Coordinates of C-alpha atoms in Angstrom, one line a residue:
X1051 CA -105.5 113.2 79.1
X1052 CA -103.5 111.4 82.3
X1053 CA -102.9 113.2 85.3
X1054 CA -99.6 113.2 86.8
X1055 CA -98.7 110.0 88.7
X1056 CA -95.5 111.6 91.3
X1057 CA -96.4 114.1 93.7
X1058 CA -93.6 116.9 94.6
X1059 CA -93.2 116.6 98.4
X1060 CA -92.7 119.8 100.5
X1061 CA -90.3 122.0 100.4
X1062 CA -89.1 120.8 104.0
X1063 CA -89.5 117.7 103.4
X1064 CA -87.6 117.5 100.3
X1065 CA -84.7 119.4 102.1
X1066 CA -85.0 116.4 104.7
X1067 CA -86.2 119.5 107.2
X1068 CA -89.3 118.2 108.2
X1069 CA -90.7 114.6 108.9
X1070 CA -94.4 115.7 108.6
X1071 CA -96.2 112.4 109.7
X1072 CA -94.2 112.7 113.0
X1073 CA -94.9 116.2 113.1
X1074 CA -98.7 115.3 113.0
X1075 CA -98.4 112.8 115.2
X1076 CA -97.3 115.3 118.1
X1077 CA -99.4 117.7 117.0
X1078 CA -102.3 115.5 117.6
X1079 CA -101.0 114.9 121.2
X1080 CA -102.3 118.7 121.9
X1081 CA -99.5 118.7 124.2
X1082 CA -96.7 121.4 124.1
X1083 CA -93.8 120.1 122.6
X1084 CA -90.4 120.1 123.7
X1085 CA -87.7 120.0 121.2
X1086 CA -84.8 119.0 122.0
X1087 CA -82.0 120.0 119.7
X1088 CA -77.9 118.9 119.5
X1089 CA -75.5 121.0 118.0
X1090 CA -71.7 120.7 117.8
X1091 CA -71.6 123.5 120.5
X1092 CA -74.1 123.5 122.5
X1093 CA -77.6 121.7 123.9
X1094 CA -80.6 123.6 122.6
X1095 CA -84.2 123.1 124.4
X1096 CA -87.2 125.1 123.2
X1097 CA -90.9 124.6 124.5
X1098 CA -93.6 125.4 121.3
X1099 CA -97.1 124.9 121.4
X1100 CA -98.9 124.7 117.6
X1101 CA -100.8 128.1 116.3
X1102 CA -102.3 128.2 112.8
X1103 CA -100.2 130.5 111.9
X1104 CA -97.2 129.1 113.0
X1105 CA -95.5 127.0 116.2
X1106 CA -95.9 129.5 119.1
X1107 CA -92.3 129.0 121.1
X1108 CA -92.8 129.5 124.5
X1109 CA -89.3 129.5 125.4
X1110 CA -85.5 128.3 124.6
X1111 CA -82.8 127.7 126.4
X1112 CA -79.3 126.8 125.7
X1113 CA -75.8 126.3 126.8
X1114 CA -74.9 130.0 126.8
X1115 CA -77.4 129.7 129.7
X1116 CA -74.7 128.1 131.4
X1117 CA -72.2 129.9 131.1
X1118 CA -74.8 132.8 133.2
X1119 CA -74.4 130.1 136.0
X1120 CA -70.8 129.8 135.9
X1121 CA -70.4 126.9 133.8
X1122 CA -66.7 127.0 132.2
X1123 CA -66.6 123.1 130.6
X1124 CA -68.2 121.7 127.6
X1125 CA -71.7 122.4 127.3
X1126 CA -72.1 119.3 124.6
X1127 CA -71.0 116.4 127.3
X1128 CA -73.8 114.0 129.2
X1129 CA -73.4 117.0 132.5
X1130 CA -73.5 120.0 130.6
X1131 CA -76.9 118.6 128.7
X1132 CA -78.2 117.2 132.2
X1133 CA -77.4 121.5 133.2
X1134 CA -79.2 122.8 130.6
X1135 CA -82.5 120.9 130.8
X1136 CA -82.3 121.4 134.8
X1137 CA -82.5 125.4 133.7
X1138 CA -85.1 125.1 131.1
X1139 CA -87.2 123.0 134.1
X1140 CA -86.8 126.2 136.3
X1141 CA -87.5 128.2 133.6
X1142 CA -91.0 125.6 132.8
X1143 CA -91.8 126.4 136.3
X1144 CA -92.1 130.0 136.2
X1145 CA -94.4 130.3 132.4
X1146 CA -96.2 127.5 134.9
X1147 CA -95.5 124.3 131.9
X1148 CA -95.7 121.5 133.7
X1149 CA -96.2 118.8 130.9
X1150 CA -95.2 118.1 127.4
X1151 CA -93.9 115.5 124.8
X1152 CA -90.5 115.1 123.3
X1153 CA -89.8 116.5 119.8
X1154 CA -86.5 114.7 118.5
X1155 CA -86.7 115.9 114.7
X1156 CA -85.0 114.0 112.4
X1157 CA -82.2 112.8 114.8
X1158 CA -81.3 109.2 115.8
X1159 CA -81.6 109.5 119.9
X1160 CA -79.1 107.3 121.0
X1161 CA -80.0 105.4 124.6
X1162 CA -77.9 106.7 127.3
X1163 CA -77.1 109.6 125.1
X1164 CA -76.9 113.6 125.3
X1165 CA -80.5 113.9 124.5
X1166 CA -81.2 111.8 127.0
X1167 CA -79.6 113.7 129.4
X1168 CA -81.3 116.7 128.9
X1169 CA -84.5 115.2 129.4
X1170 CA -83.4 113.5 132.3
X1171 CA -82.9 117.5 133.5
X1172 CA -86.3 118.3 132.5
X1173 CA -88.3 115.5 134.6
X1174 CA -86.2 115.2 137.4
X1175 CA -86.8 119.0 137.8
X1176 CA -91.0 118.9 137.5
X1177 CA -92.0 118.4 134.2
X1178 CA -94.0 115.5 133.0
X1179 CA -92.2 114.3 129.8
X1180 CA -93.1 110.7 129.4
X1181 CA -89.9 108.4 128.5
X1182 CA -89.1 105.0 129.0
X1183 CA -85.8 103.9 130.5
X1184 CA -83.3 105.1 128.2
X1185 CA -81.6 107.8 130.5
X1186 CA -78.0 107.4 131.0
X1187 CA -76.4 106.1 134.3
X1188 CA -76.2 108.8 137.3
X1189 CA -72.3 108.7 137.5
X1190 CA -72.1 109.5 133.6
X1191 CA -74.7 112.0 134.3
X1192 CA -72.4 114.0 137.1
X1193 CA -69.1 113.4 134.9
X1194 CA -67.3 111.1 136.9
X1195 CA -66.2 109.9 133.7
X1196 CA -64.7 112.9 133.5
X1197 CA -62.9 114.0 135.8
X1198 CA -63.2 115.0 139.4
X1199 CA -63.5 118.8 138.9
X1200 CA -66.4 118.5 136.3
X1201 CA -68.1 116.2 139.8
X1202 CA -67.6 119.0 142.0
X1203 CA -68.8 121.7 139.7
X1204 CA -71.8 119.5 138.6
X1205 CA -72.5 119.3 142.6
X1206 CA -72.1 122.8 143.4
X1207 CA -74.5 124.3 140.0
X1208 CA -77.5 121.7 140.8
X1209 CA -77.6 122.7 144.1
X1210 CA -77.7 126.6 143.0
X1211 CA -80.3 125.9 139.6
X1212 CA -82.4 123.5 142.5
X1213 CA -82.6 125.7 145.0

């Protein structure tokens, strides 16, 4: 008798969910991981640590959180996903997280791109996220690329989430 020579992957992995070598790879960091998600909407930004009976999430924070602050443009532009991880480093501060590692998933991080951002929110707001130097530039950062009202409102909620 031969035994079977193909292997059904799992569930996850066949729905192209789950990249599981990655996943152990983070996992064997010990560090909390923080997964940084893009949507068509909206940022997303959740903090999980792993239990054995399942990722323990800490937190999660998104672009309705902006809105709260008084954010009325896009929440899915470079300033709107700088906002968001800003909030989520406030947030860090008070469930006293003050390192981690970046979970992309199964996305294609772009250099200079939304994710980017966000993370670039995260560290320059206390938490220890180690990245190379693939943040975008400042003035795409504040919206200048924009428009001038996107500058000033960037300004003015920065100042409010820093403070």
């Amino acid at each position: 008798m031969t035994t079977p020579t193909y292997t059904v992957p799992h569930r996850r992995e066949r729905e192209g969910r789950t990249d599981y070598e990655q996943r152990l790879r983070l996992l064997k960091s010990r560090k909390k991981r923080f997964i940084i998600r893009l949507t068509n909407q909206q940022i997303i930004i959740q903090v999980a640590s792993y239990e054995a009976e399942g990722d323990h999430i800490h937190m999660t924070i998104d672009g309705n959180d902006l809105e709260k602050h008084g954010w009325d443009h896009s929440k899915n532009n470079l300033p709107g996903a700088y906002l968001t991880g800003a909030i989520a480093a406030q947030h860090c501060d008070e469930h006293s997280i003050e390192q981690g590692i970046l979970d992309v998933g199964l996305q294609s991080p772009e250099e200079g791109g939304r994710l980017y951002a966000a993370l670039k929110g995260l560290t320059d707001n206390g938490v220890d996220i180690p990245a190379g130097d693939v943040y975008p530039p400042e003035e795409r950062i504040h919206g200048e690329h924009i428009n001038e009202t996107v500058t000033e409102d960037f300004t003015e909620l920065h100042e409010e989430i820093t403070a």
